[in-house]
Coordinates of C-alpha atoms and ligand atoms in Angstrom, one line a residue:
Chain A
M1 CA -11.8 21.5 -52.3
H2 CA -14.2 18.8 -52.9
A3 CA -16.6 18.5 -50.0
G4 CA -15.9 14.7 -49.5
S5 CA -12.3 15.0 -49.3
A6 CA -12.5 17.8 -46.9
I7 CA -14.6 15.6 -44.4
L8 CA -11.9 12.9 -45.0
Q9 CA -9.1 15.4 -44.3
L10 CA -11.0 16.4 -41.1
L11 CA -11.4 12.9 -40.2
V12 CA -7.8 12.2 -40.4
A13 CA -6.7 15.2 -38.5
G14 CA -9.4 14.6 -35.7
I15 CA -8.4 10.9 -35.2
G16 CA -4.6 12.3 -35.0
T17 CA -5.5 14.8 -32.2
G18 CA -7.9 12.2 -30.7
S19 CA -5.1 9.8 -30.3
I20 CA -3.0 12.4 -28.5
Y21 CA -6.2 13.0 -26.3
A22 CA -6.5 9.3 -25.7
L23 CA -3.0 9.0 -24.6
I24 CA -3.4 11.8 -22.0
A25 CA -6.8 10.5 -20.9
L26 CA -5.5 6.9 -20.4
G27 CA -2.9 8.6 -17.9
F28 CA -5.8 10.4 -16.0
N29 CA -7.7 7.1 -15.9
V30 CA -4.9 4.7 -14.7
V31 CA -3.9 7.0 -11.8
F32 CA -7.7 7.5 -11.1
K33 CA -8.0 3.7 -11.0
S34 CA -5.3 3.3 -8.6
T35 CA -6.0 6.2 -6.1
G36 CA -9.5 7.7 -7.1
A37 CA -7.7 11.0 -7.6
M38 CA -7.4 13.3 -10.7
N39 CA -3.7 13.7 -11.2
F40 CA -3.4 17.3 -12.7
A41 CA 0.3 17.1 -13.4
Q42 CA -0.5 14.6 -16.2
G43 CA -0.3 17.5 -18.8
E44 CA 3.0 18.7 -17.6
W45 CA 4.4 15.4 -18.3
V46 CA 3.1 15.8 -22.1
V47 CA 5.3 19.1 -22.2
M48 CA 8.2 17.3 -20.7
G49 CA 7.9 14.5 -23.3
G50 CA 8.2 17.2 -26.0
M51 CA 10.8 19.6 -24.7
I52 CA 13.1 17.0 -23.5
S53 CA 12.8 15.2 -27.0
A54 CA 13.6 18.5 -28.6
L55 CA 16.5 19.1 -26.1
L56 CA 18.0 15.4 -26.7
F57 CA 17.3 15.9 -30.5
A58 CA 19.4 19.1 -30.8
S59 CA 22.5 17.3 -29.3
T60 CA 21.9 13.6 -30.8
H61 CA 20.2 14.4 -34.2
N62 CA 18.6 11.1 -33.7
I63 CA 15.0 11.4 -33.5
G64 CA 14.0 8.1 -32.3
L65 CA 16.7 7.8 -29.8
A66 CA 15.7 11.3 -28.6
C67 CA 12.1 10.5 -28.2
I68 CA 12.7 7.0 -26.6
A69 CA 15.2 8.5 -24.2
A70 CA 12.9 11.4 -23.2
V71 CA 9.8 8.9 -22.6
V72 CA 11.7 6.9 -20.4
I73 CA 13.1 10.1 -18.5
V74 CA 9.7 11.3 -18.0
S75 CA 8.3 8.0 -16.8
V76 CA 11.2 8.2 -14.2
I77 CA 10.1 11.7 -13.4
G78 CA 6.5 10.2 -12.7
I79 CA 8.0 7.5 -10.4
L80 CA 9.8 10.3 -8.5
S81 CA 6.8 12.6 -8.4
E82 CA 4.7 9.9 -6.8
R83 CA 7.5 8.8 -4.3
L84 CA 8.1 12.5 -3.5
V85 CA 4.5 13.8 -2.9
V86 CA 2.0 11.1 -2.9
W87 CA 3.8 8.1 -1.0
P88 CA 4.7 10.4 2.0
L89 CA 1.2 11.4 2.7
R90 CA 0.1 9.9 6.1
R91 CA -3.4 9.5 5.2
P92 CA -3.8 9.6 1.4
N93 CA -7.2 10.1 0.0
A94 CA -8.5 11.2 -3.4
L95 CA -9.2 14.8 -2.6
L96 CA -5.6 15.1 -1.0
I97 CA -4.0 13.6 -3.9
T98 CA -5.7 15.6 -6.2
L99 CA -4.9 18.8 -4.4
V100 CA -1.1 17.7 -4.0
S101 CA -1.1 17.2 -7.8
I102 CA -2.0 20.8 -8.6
G103 CA 0.9 21.8 -6.4
L104 CA 2.9 19.2 -8.3
A105 CA 1.9 20.6 -11.8
I106 CA 2.8 24.0 -10.7
C107 CA 6.2 23.0 -9.6
S108 CA 6.9 20.8 -12.6
R109 CA 6.0 23.9 -14.9
S110 CA 8.4 26.3 -13.2
L111 CA 11.0 23.6 -13.3
V112 CA 10.5 23.0 -16.8
M113 CA 10.6 26.9 -17.4
M114 CA 14.0 27.2 -15.5
I115 CA 15.8 24.3 -17.0
L116 CA 14.4 24.1 -20.5
G117 CA 13.6 27.6 -21.1
K118 CA 10.5 29.7 -22.3
K119 CA 11.4 29.4 -25.9
P120 CA 9.0 27.1 -27.9
V121 CA 11.0 24.1 -29.3
G122 CA 10.5 21.5 -31.8
Y123 CA 12.1 19.0 -34.3
P124 CA 11.1 17.4 -37.7
G125 CA 8.5 14.7 -38.1
F126 CA 9.6 11.1 -37.5
S127 CA 9.5 10.6 -41.5
E128 CA 11.7 12.1 -44.3
A129 CA 8.6 13.1 -46.2
S130 CA 6.3 15.3 -44.2
T131 CA 3.1 14.9 -46.3
L132 CA 1.5 12.1 -48.3
F133 CA -1.3 12.2 -50.8
V134 CA -3.8 9.6 -50.7
G135 CA -6.9 9.7 -52.9
G136 CA -6.7 13.5 -53.4
I137 CA -6.2 14.4 -49.6
A138 CA -3.1 15.1 -47.9
I139 CA -2.1 13.5 -45.0
Q140 CA 0.8 14.3 -42.6
T141 CA 3.1 11.4 -42.1
Q142 CA 3.5 12.5 -38.4
T143 CA -0.3 11.9 -38.0
L144 CA 0.2 8.1 -39.1
W145 CA 3.0 7.9 -36.7
I146 CA 0.8 9.5 -33.9
V147 CA -2.0 7.1 -34.7
G148 CA 0.3 4.0 -35.2
L149 CA 2.3 4.4 -32.2
T150 CA -0.8 5.3 -30.1
L151 CA -2.4 1.9 -31.0
V152 CA 0.7 0.0 -30.1
F153 CA 0.9 1.6 -26.9
L154 CA -2.9 0.9 -26.0
L155 CA -2.5 -2.6 -27.2
A156 CA 0.4 -3.1 -24.7
M157 CA -1.5 -1.7 -22.0
H158 CA -4.5 -3.7 -22.8
L159 CA -2.0 -7.0 -22.7
F160 CA -0.4 -5.7 -19.7
F161 CA -3.8 -5.1 -17.9
E162 CA -5.5 -8.4 -19.1
H163 CA -2.4 -11.0 -19.3
T164 CA 0.1 -10.2 -16.8
I165 CA 0.2 -10.9 -13.2
M166 CA 1.5 -7.5 -12.5
G167 CA -1.3 -5.8 -14.5
K168 CA -3.8 -7.9 -12.7
A169 CA -2.6 -6.9 -9.3
L170 CA -2.9 -3.1 -10.6
R171 CA -6.4 -4.2 -11.3
A172 CA -7.1 -6.0 -8.1
A173 CA -5.5 -3.0 -6.0
A174 CA -8.0 -0.7 -7.9
A175 CA -11.1 -2.9 -7.0
D176 CA -10.2 -3.4 -3.6
R177 CA -7.0 -2.2 -1.8
D178 CA -7.6 -4.1 1.3
A179 CA -8.3 -7.5 -0.5
A180 CA -5.2 -6.9 -2.7
A181 CA -3.0 -6.4 0.5
I182 CA -4.4 -9.7 1.9
V183 CA -3.3 -11.7 -1.1
G184 CA 0.2 -9.9 -0.9
V185 CA 0.1 -7.1 -3.4
R186 CA 2.0 -4.2 -2.2
V187 CA -0.6 -1.5 -2.9
E188 CA 1.8 1.5 -2.7
T189 CA 3.9 -0.1 -5.6
T190 CA 0.9 -0.5 -7.8
V191 CA 0.1 3.3 -7.1
M192 CA 3.8 4.0 -8.2
L193 CA 3.4 2.0 -11.2
S194 CA 0.4 3.7 -12.3
F195 CA 2.1 7.1 -12.3
A196 CA 5.0 5.6 -14.4
I197 CA 2.3 4.5 -16.9
A198 CA 0.5 7.7 -16.9
A199 CA 3.9 9.7 -17.1
F200 CA 4.9 7.3 -20.0
G201 CA 1.6 7.9 -21.8
G202 CA 1.9 11.5 -21.4
A203 CA 5.5 11.7 -22.5
L204 CA 4.6 9.7 -25.6
A205 CA 1.9 12.1 -26.3
G206 CA 4.2 15.0 -26.0
A207 CA 7.0 13.4 -28.1
L208 CA 4.6 12.5 -31.0
I209 CA 2.7 15.8 -31.3
T210 CA 5.7 18.2 -31.0
P211 CA 6.6 18.0 -34.6
L212 CA 3.1 19.3 -35.5
T213 CA 2.7 22.0 -32.8
L214 CA 5.8 22.8 -31.3
S215 CA 6.3 22.5 -27.5
S216 CA 6.4 25.2 -24.8
Y217 CA 6.7 25.1 -21.0
D218 CA 3.0 26.7 -20.8
Q219 CA 1.1 24.2 -22.7
G220 CA 0.7 21.6 -19.9
A221 CA -2.7 23.1 -18.3
L222 CA -4.3 23.0 -22.0
F223 CA -3.0 19.6 -22.5
G224 CA -4.1 18.4 -19.2
F225 CA -7.5 19.8 -19.7
K226 CA -8.1 18.3 -23.2
G227 CA -7.1 14.8 -21.6
F228 CA -9.3 15.3 -18.6
S229 CA -12.5 16.1 -20.8
A230 CA -11.6 13.3 -23.1
A231 CA -11.2 11.0 -19.8
M232 CA -14.6 12.5 -18.7
L233 CA -16.3 12.1 -21.9
G234 CA -15.2 8.4 -22.3
G235 CA -15.9 7.4 -18.6
I236 CA -13.3 8.2 -16.0
G237 CA -11.4 5.1 -14.9
S238 CA -12.3 3.2 -18.1
L239 CA -9.5 2.2 -20.3
P240 CA -11.5 1.7 -23.5
G241 CA -13.4 5.0 -22.4
A242 CA -9.8 6.9 -22.9
I243 CA -9.8 5.7 -26.5
V244 CA -13.6 6.6 -27.3
G245 CA -13.4 9.8 -25.3
G246 CA -9.9 11.0 -26.9
L247 CA -11.2 10.2 -30.4
A248 CA -14.7 11.7 -29.9
L249 CA -13.1 14.9 -28.7
G250 CA -10.5 15.2 -31.4
L251 CA -13.1 14.7 -34.2
L252 CA -15.4 17.2 -32.4
E253 CA -12.5 19.7 -32.3
A254 CA -11.6 19.1 -35.9
F255 CA -15.1 19.3 -37.2
G256 CA -16.2 21.9 -35.0
S257 CA -13.1 24.4 -35.7
F258 CA -13.8 23.7 -39.4
Y259 CA -17.5 24.2 -39.5
I260 CA -18.0 26.8 -37.0
S261 CA -14.7 28.6 -36.3
S262 CA -11.0 27.7 -35.3
D263 CA -11.2 30.2 -32.7
F264 CA -13.8 28.0 -30.9
K265 CA -11.4 25.0 -31.0
D266 CA -10.3 25.1 -27.4
A267 CA -13.7 26.0 -26.2
I268 CA -15.1 22.7 -27.5
A269 CA -13.5 20.5 -24.9
F270 CA -15.0 22.9 -22.5
A271 CA -18.4 22.5 -24.1
V272 CA -18.2 18.9 -24.1
L273 CA -17.1 18.5 -20.5
L274 CA -20.1 20.6 -19.4
A275 CA -22.3 18.6 -21.7
I276 CA -21.3 15.4 -20.4
L277 CA -21.4 16.5 -16.6
F278 CA -25.0 17.6 -17.2
A279 CA -26.2 14.6 -19.3
R280 CA -24.2 11.6 -18.4
P281 CA -21.8 12.1 -15.6
A282 CA -20.5 8.6 -15.8
G283 CA -19.3 9.3 -19.2
L284 CA -20.0 7.4 -22.5
L285 CA -18.6 4.1 -21.4
G286 CA -18.7 4.5 -17.7
R287 CA -21.1 2.9 -15.4
A288 CA -22.2 4.7 -12.3
D289 CA -21.3 1.9 -10.1
V290 CA -17.8 1.5 -10.9
V291 CA -17.1 5.2 -10.4
K292 CA -15.6 5.8 -7.0
V293 CA -17.0 8.7 -5.0
Chain B
M1 CA 1.8 -24.0 15.1
L2 CA 0.6 -20.5 16.0
E3 CA 1.3 -18.7 19.2
V4 CA 0.1 -15.2 20.2
E5 CA 1.2 -13.7 23.4
G6 CA 0.2 -10.5 25.1
L7 CA -1.0 -8.8 21.7
I8 CA -2.0 -5.2 22.2
A9 CA -3.6 -3.4 19.1
G10 CA -5.9 -0.7 18.1
Y11 CA -6.4 2.2 16.0
G12 CA -4.8 5.3 16.6
S13 CA -4.9 6.3 20.2
I14 CA -7.9 3.5 20.7
Q15 CA -6.9 0.5 22.1
V16 CA -8.8 -2.4 21.0
L17 CA -7.3 -5.7 21.9
H18 CA -6.1 -6.1 25.6
R19 CA -3.4 -8.5 26.0
I20 CA -4.4 -11.4 23.9
S21 CA -3.2 -14.7 24.1
L22 CA -3.9 -17.9 22.0
R23 CA -2.5 -20.9 20.7
V24 CA -3.5 -23.1 17.4
E25 CA -1.9 -26.4 17.1
R26 CA -0.9 -28.0 13.9
G27 CA -4.2 -29.2 12.2
Q28 CA -6.4 -28.0 14.9
S29 CA -9.6 -26.1 14.1
V30 CA -10.2 -23.1 16.8
C31 CA -12.7 -20.7 17.0
I32 CA -13.1 -17.2 18.6
I33 CA -16.9 -16.3 19.4
G34 CA -17.9 -12.8 20.6
A35 CA -20.4 -10.2 20.0
N36 CA -20.4 -7.1 17.6
G37 CA -17.4 -5.0 18.1
A38 CA -15.7 -7.4 20.4
G39 CA -12.3 -7.4 18.5
K40 CA -12.5 -10.3 16.4
T41 CA -11.9 -8.5 13.1
T42 CA -9.1 -6.6 14.8
L43 CA -7.4 -9.7 16.0
L44 CA -7.4 -11.6 12.7
R45 CA -6.1 -8.5 10.7
C46 CA -3.3 -8.5 13.2
L47 CA -2.5 -12.0 12.6
A48 CA -2.7 -11.5 8.9
G49 CA -0.2 -8.8 9.0
L50 CA -2.8 -6.1 7.9
L51 CA -2.5 -4.2 11.1
R52 CA 0.5 -3.6 13.2
P53 CA 0.1 -4.5 16.8
S54 CA 1.7 -2.3 19.4
A55 CA 2.9 -4.9 21.6
G56 CA 3.0 -8.5 22.1
R57 CA 4.3 -11.7 20.3
I58 CA 3.2 -13.6 17.2
A59 CA 5.2 -16.9 16.6
I60 CA 4.6 -19.5 13.5
D61 CA 6.4 -22.7 14.2
G62 CA 8.5 -21.0 16.9
A63 CA 9.5 -18.0 14.6
D64 CA 8.7 -14.8 15.4
I65 CA 6.6 -12.8 12.6
I66 CA 5.0 -9.8 14.5
G67 CA 6.8 -7.4 12.5
G68 CA 6.2 -8.6 9.0
S69 CA 3.7 -7.7 6.2
A70 CA 0.8 -9.5 4.6
S71 CA 3.3 -11.0 2.1
T72 CA 5.4 -12.6 4.6
R73 CA 2.6 -13.9 6.6
L74 CA 1.7 -15.6 3.2
D75 CA 5.1 -17.0 2.8
H76 CA 4.7 -18.6 6.4
G77 CA 1.7 -20.1 5.2
I78 CA -0.9 -17.9 7.0
T79 CA -3.9 -16.7 4.9
L80 CA -7.0 -14.8 5.6
V81 CA -10.6 -14.9 4.3
P82 CA -11.7 -11.6 5.2
E83 CA -15.0 -10.4 6.7
G84 CA -17.5 -9.6 4.0
R85 CA -15.7 -11.8 1.5
R86 CA -14.1 -8.8 -0.5
V87 CA -13.7 -10.6 -3.7
F88 CA -12.3 -8.5 -6.6
A89 CA -15.7 -7.7 -8.0
P90 CA -14.8 -6.4 -11.5
M91 CA -12.3 -9.4 -12.2
T92 CA -13.4 -12.8 -13.3
V93 CA -13.7 -15.8 -11.0
R94 CA -10.5 -17.2 -12.5
E95 CA -8.4 -14.0 -12.1
N96 CA -9.6 -13.8 -8.3
L97 CA -8.2 -17.2 -8.0
E98 CA -4.9 -16.3 -9.9
M99 CA -4.6 -13.1 -7.4
G100 CA -4.9 -15.6 -4.5
A101 CA -1.5 -17.1 -5.8
Y102 CA 0.0 -13.7 -6.3
R103 CA 2.8 -14.4 -4.0
R104 CA 3.5 -17.8 -5.7
L105 CA 3.4 -15.8 -9.3
W106 CA 5.5 -12.8 -8.6
P107 CA 8.5 -12.3 -8.5
R108 CA 8.9 -16.1 -8.9
R109 CA 6.5 -18.4 -10.9
D110 CA 5.4 -21.6 -9.3
R111 CA 4.5 -24.2 -11.5
G112 CA 2.2 -25.9 -9.2
V113 CA -0.5 -22.9 -9.6
P114 CA -2.7 -24.4 -12.3
A115 CA -3.0 -27.8 -10.5
D116 CA -4.1 -26.0 -7.3
M117 CA -6.5 -24.1 -9.5
D118 CA -8.0 -27.3 -10.6
M119 CA -8.2 -28.6 -7.0
V120 CA -10.2 -25.4 -6.0
F121 CA -12.6 -25.9 -9.0
D122 CA -13.0 -29.7 -7.9
L123 CA -13.8 -28.5 -4.4
F124 CA -16.3 -25.8 -5.7
P125 CA -18.0 -26.9 -9.0
R126 CA -20.0 -23.8 -9.0
L127 CA -16.8 -21.8 -9.2
A128 CA -15.6 -23.7 -12.2
E129 CA -18.9 -23.3 -14.1
R130 CA -18.6 -19.5 -13.7
Q131 CA -14.7 -19.1 -13.8
K132 CA -15.2 -16.3 -16.7
Q133 CA -17.9 -14.4 -14.8
P134 CA -17.1 -11.2 -12.9
A135 CA -17.0 -12.3 -9.2
G136 CA -19.2 -9.1 -8.5
L137 CA -22.1 -11.3 -10.2
L138 CA -22.0 -14.4 -8.3
S139 CA -24.4 -14.9 -5.3
G140 CA -23.2 -14.3 -1.6
G141 CA -22.3 -17.9 -1.2
E142 CA -20.6 -18.1 -4.2
Q143 CA -18.7 -15.2 -3.1
Q144 CA -17.7 -17.0 0.0
M145 CA -16.5 -20.1 -1.8
L146 CA -14.5 -17.8 -4.1
A147 CA -13.1 -15.9 -1.0
I148 CA -11.9 -19.4 0.4
G149 CA -10.8 -20.6 -2.9
R150 CA -8.7 -17.6 -3.4
A151 CA -7.2 -18.2 0.1
L152 CA -6.5 -21.7 -0.9
M153 CA -4.4 -20.6 -3.6
S154 CA -1.8 -19.2 -1.5
K155 CA -1.3 -23.0 -0.1
P156 CA -2.0 -22.1 3.2
R157 CA -1.3 -24.0 6.3
L158 CA -3.3 -21.9 8.6
M159 CA -6.6 -20.5 7.2
L160 CA -8.1 -17.4 9.3
L161 CA -11.6 -17.0 8.5
D162 CA -13.7 -13.9 9.7
E163 CA -17.4 -14.5 9.9
P164 CA -17.7 -16.7 6.9
S165 CA -21.6 -17.1 7.8
M166 CA -22.2 -13.3 7.6
G167 CA -25.3 -12.4 5.5
L168 CA -25.8 -16.2 4.1
A169 CA -28.9 -18.3 4.0
P170 CA -28.8 -21.3 6.6
R171 CA -28.5 -23.9 4.0
V172 CA -25.4 -22.1 2.4
V173 CA -24.0 -21.6 6.0
Q174 CA -24.2 -25.4 6.4
D175 CA -22.1 -25.9 3.1
I176 CA -19.4 -23.6 4.0
F177 CA -18.8 -25.1 7.2
A178 CA -18.9 -28.2 5.8
T179 CA -16.2 -27.1 3.5
I180 CA -14.2 -25.7 6.4
R181 CA -14.3 -29.1 8.4
R182 CA -13.4 -30.8 5.1
L183 CA -10.2 -28.7 4.9
N184 CA -9.4 -29.2 8.7
A185 CA -9.9 -32.9 8.2
E186 CA -7.3 -32.9 5.2
G187 CA -4.8 -31.2 7.6
M188 CA -5.4 -27.4 7.4
S189 CA -5.1 -25.6 10.6
I190 CA -8.0 -23.3 11.1
L191 CA -8.8 -20.1 13.2
L192 CA -12.5 -18.9 12.8
A193 CA -14.0 -16.1 14.2
E194 CA -17.9 -16.0 14.2
Q195 CA -20.8 -14.2 15.8
N196 CA -22.5 -17.4 14.9
A197 CA -21.2 -19.3 17.9
N198 CA -23.6 -22.3 17.3
M199 CA -22.1 -23.1 14.0
A200 CA -18.5 -22.1 15.1
L201 CA -18.6 -24.3 18.1
K202 CA -19.9 -27.2 16.3
S203 CA -17.1 -27.3 13.7
A204 CA -14.2 -26.3 15.9
A205 CA -12.3 -28.3 18.6
W206 CA -11.4 -25.6 20.8
G207 CA -13.1 -22.1 21.5
Y208 CA -12.1 -18.8 23.0
V209 CA -14.7 -16.3 24.0
I210 CA -13.8 -12.8 23.2
A211 CA -15.5 -9.6 25.0
E212 CA -14.4 -6.1 24.7
G213 CA -10.9 -7.0 23.5
E214 CA -10.2 -9.6 26.0
F215 CA -10.5 -13.4 26.1
V216 CA -12.8 -14.2 28.9
R217 CA -13.0 -17.9 28.6
D218 CA -11.6 -20.8 26.7
A219 CA -12.2 -24.4 26.7
Q220 CA -13.1 -27.5 24.5
S221 CA -16.0 -26.5 22.1
D222 CA -18.3 -29.2 23.6
A223 CA -17.6 -27.8 27.2
L224 CA -18.2 -24.2 26.0
S225 CA -21.6 -25.1 24.3
S226 CA -23.0 -26.6 27.5
D227 CA -21.7 -23.9 29.6
P228 CA -24.8 -21.7 31.0
A229 CA -23.1 -18.4 30.9
V230 CA -21.9 -19.0 27.0
K231 CA -25.6 -20.4 26.3
A232 CA -27.1 -17.4 27.6
A233 CA -24.7 -14.8 26.1
Y234 CA -23.8 -16.1 22.6
L235 CA -26.1 -19.0 21.8
G236 CA -29.2 -17.5 22.5
L237 CA -30.9 -20.3 24.2
Ligands
ATP1 N1 -10.8 1.0 11.3 C1 -11.2 1.3 12.7 N2 -10.9 2.5 13.3 C2 -11.3 2.7 14.5 N3 -11.9 1.8 15.1 C3 -12.3 0.6 14.7 C4 -11.9 0.2 13.3 N4 -12.3 -0.7 13.0 C5 -12.8 -1.4 14.1 N5 -12.8 -0.3 15.2 C6 -13.4 -0.5 16.5 O1 -12.8 -1.6 17.2 C7 -13.5 -2.4 18.1 C8 -13.5 -3.5 17.6 O2 -13.8 -4.0 16.1 P1 -13.8 -5.2 15.5 O3 -14.2 -4.9 13.8 O4 -12.6 -5.9 15.6 O5 -15.0 -6.2 16.2 P2 -15.7 -7.6 15.6 O6 -15.6 -8.5 16.7 O7 -14.9 -8.1 14.4 O8 -17.0 -7.2 15.4 P3 -18.1 -7.8 14.4 O9 -18.6 -8.9 14.7 O10 -19.2 -6.5 14.2 O11 -17.3 -7.9 13.0 C9 -14.8 -1.6 17.8 O12 -15.2 -1.0 19.0 C10 -14.9 -0.9 16.7 O13 -15.6 0.2 16.7
MG2 MG1 -15.6 -8.5 12.7

């Protein structure tokens, strides 16, 4: 293959996976903003998104319907998760919520395994034609769906946070819980809403990636770890940071596994995470002063 | 308009307020003066619905509201300008004011909100100039104006102010108190807690002296200002 087109090919692949990481990272960031905690159940919602879509596709044969329903179901699971394990905490704090979320992740994985099974599942891409040839390179149409729908979701999130009173209430509660309560915001409701958004983003990532990779109950930790690394890379708690971190990690993985070794792919996220922790703990876009301790 | 009787409150097993009773009449300006740790903030937080008292009565226009949340207090026309200002630092000045009207925008939209925002900008032209800046970049005095403006956006009838002079230069303190007097002159009831007893007594009609969670005196502000014991303990004279 021509060197130039190889690079283009890698670029497209990197942006595709990067979009998935951005969706997962956004989930980490939204929950972090509202609680100060890292939600380690985030990766499980990605798996649920993929596996529930597969289950629904098998019975309805309508891929759009299956994926939309799955994303909605997982969002409700996100809300339930918050109500069942975070809301009842008498003295919620960031560390406690982080620990509880690890337990939540383990329980979610077991439940997924018991209910949806151990077998990897999948379904075809959203378009009939699976590959498109543009200027000598092959692009998977599913990658275009991934990038397009990620953009739509991120744009919707931007509009929500900047232009709706509910979105502003979420930002206000993240900035100062007490002051938010003073103006009449129910802070617990904003936490619940942030879990719903995080689950929605995660499930969307799962529904989008499954046609390319299949989906199985045990992938959650890896998805979670990638999303977490992307969030750290971009700057934890920063919404634009999720996009920058996700794309940067996706591209690093694509080029790294091509030029170094594909066995090295999953280690790249870890290397990036370490590098960022050593060199710039606030992330690429993060400012140290907005990071909660 | 506000009546408090036998209020008891604290944190966990520590009781901070011991049987507090007070009244604020419609349109009246009342101050609470007292030293560090006397319980002023605790009292105002109870009144604003942020802290649940363990006993007592809080009534607004005769209606009992003790069990309600901050939202219901706002719906009854009570609003708090908290100690330390507590503006939403990363959000713009304009967004801060919008958040002040949160109860009027969600779940139902009150069409009067933009007009009230213009009114706040008239009251504080500095805020109008800086409406697109993050609140965290404002000076202390401007943040205090913003905190008051945010409280005004809820269209209150009773404004609770917790140490509005804290950490501000004397000139700025004068401005802030002039604004508070002006709001009062326009009909707003005011309940003000201050360590700066001098300023507080000058702008309020009635004063309560709080010490260790109890009111030890209450009288007309003039009478308190000339009281030798008050002078010695709180006015530094
Ligand atoms: N969150 C809290 N938890 C436990 N104790 C508290 C808490 N907040 C205040 N206290 C205690 O309650 C008492 C009254 O405090 P409060 O803040 O109401 O006083 P204050 O009169 O507002 O003081 P200041 O003038 O310094 O603002 C103090 O002894 C304080 O230590
Ligand atoms: Mg205080």
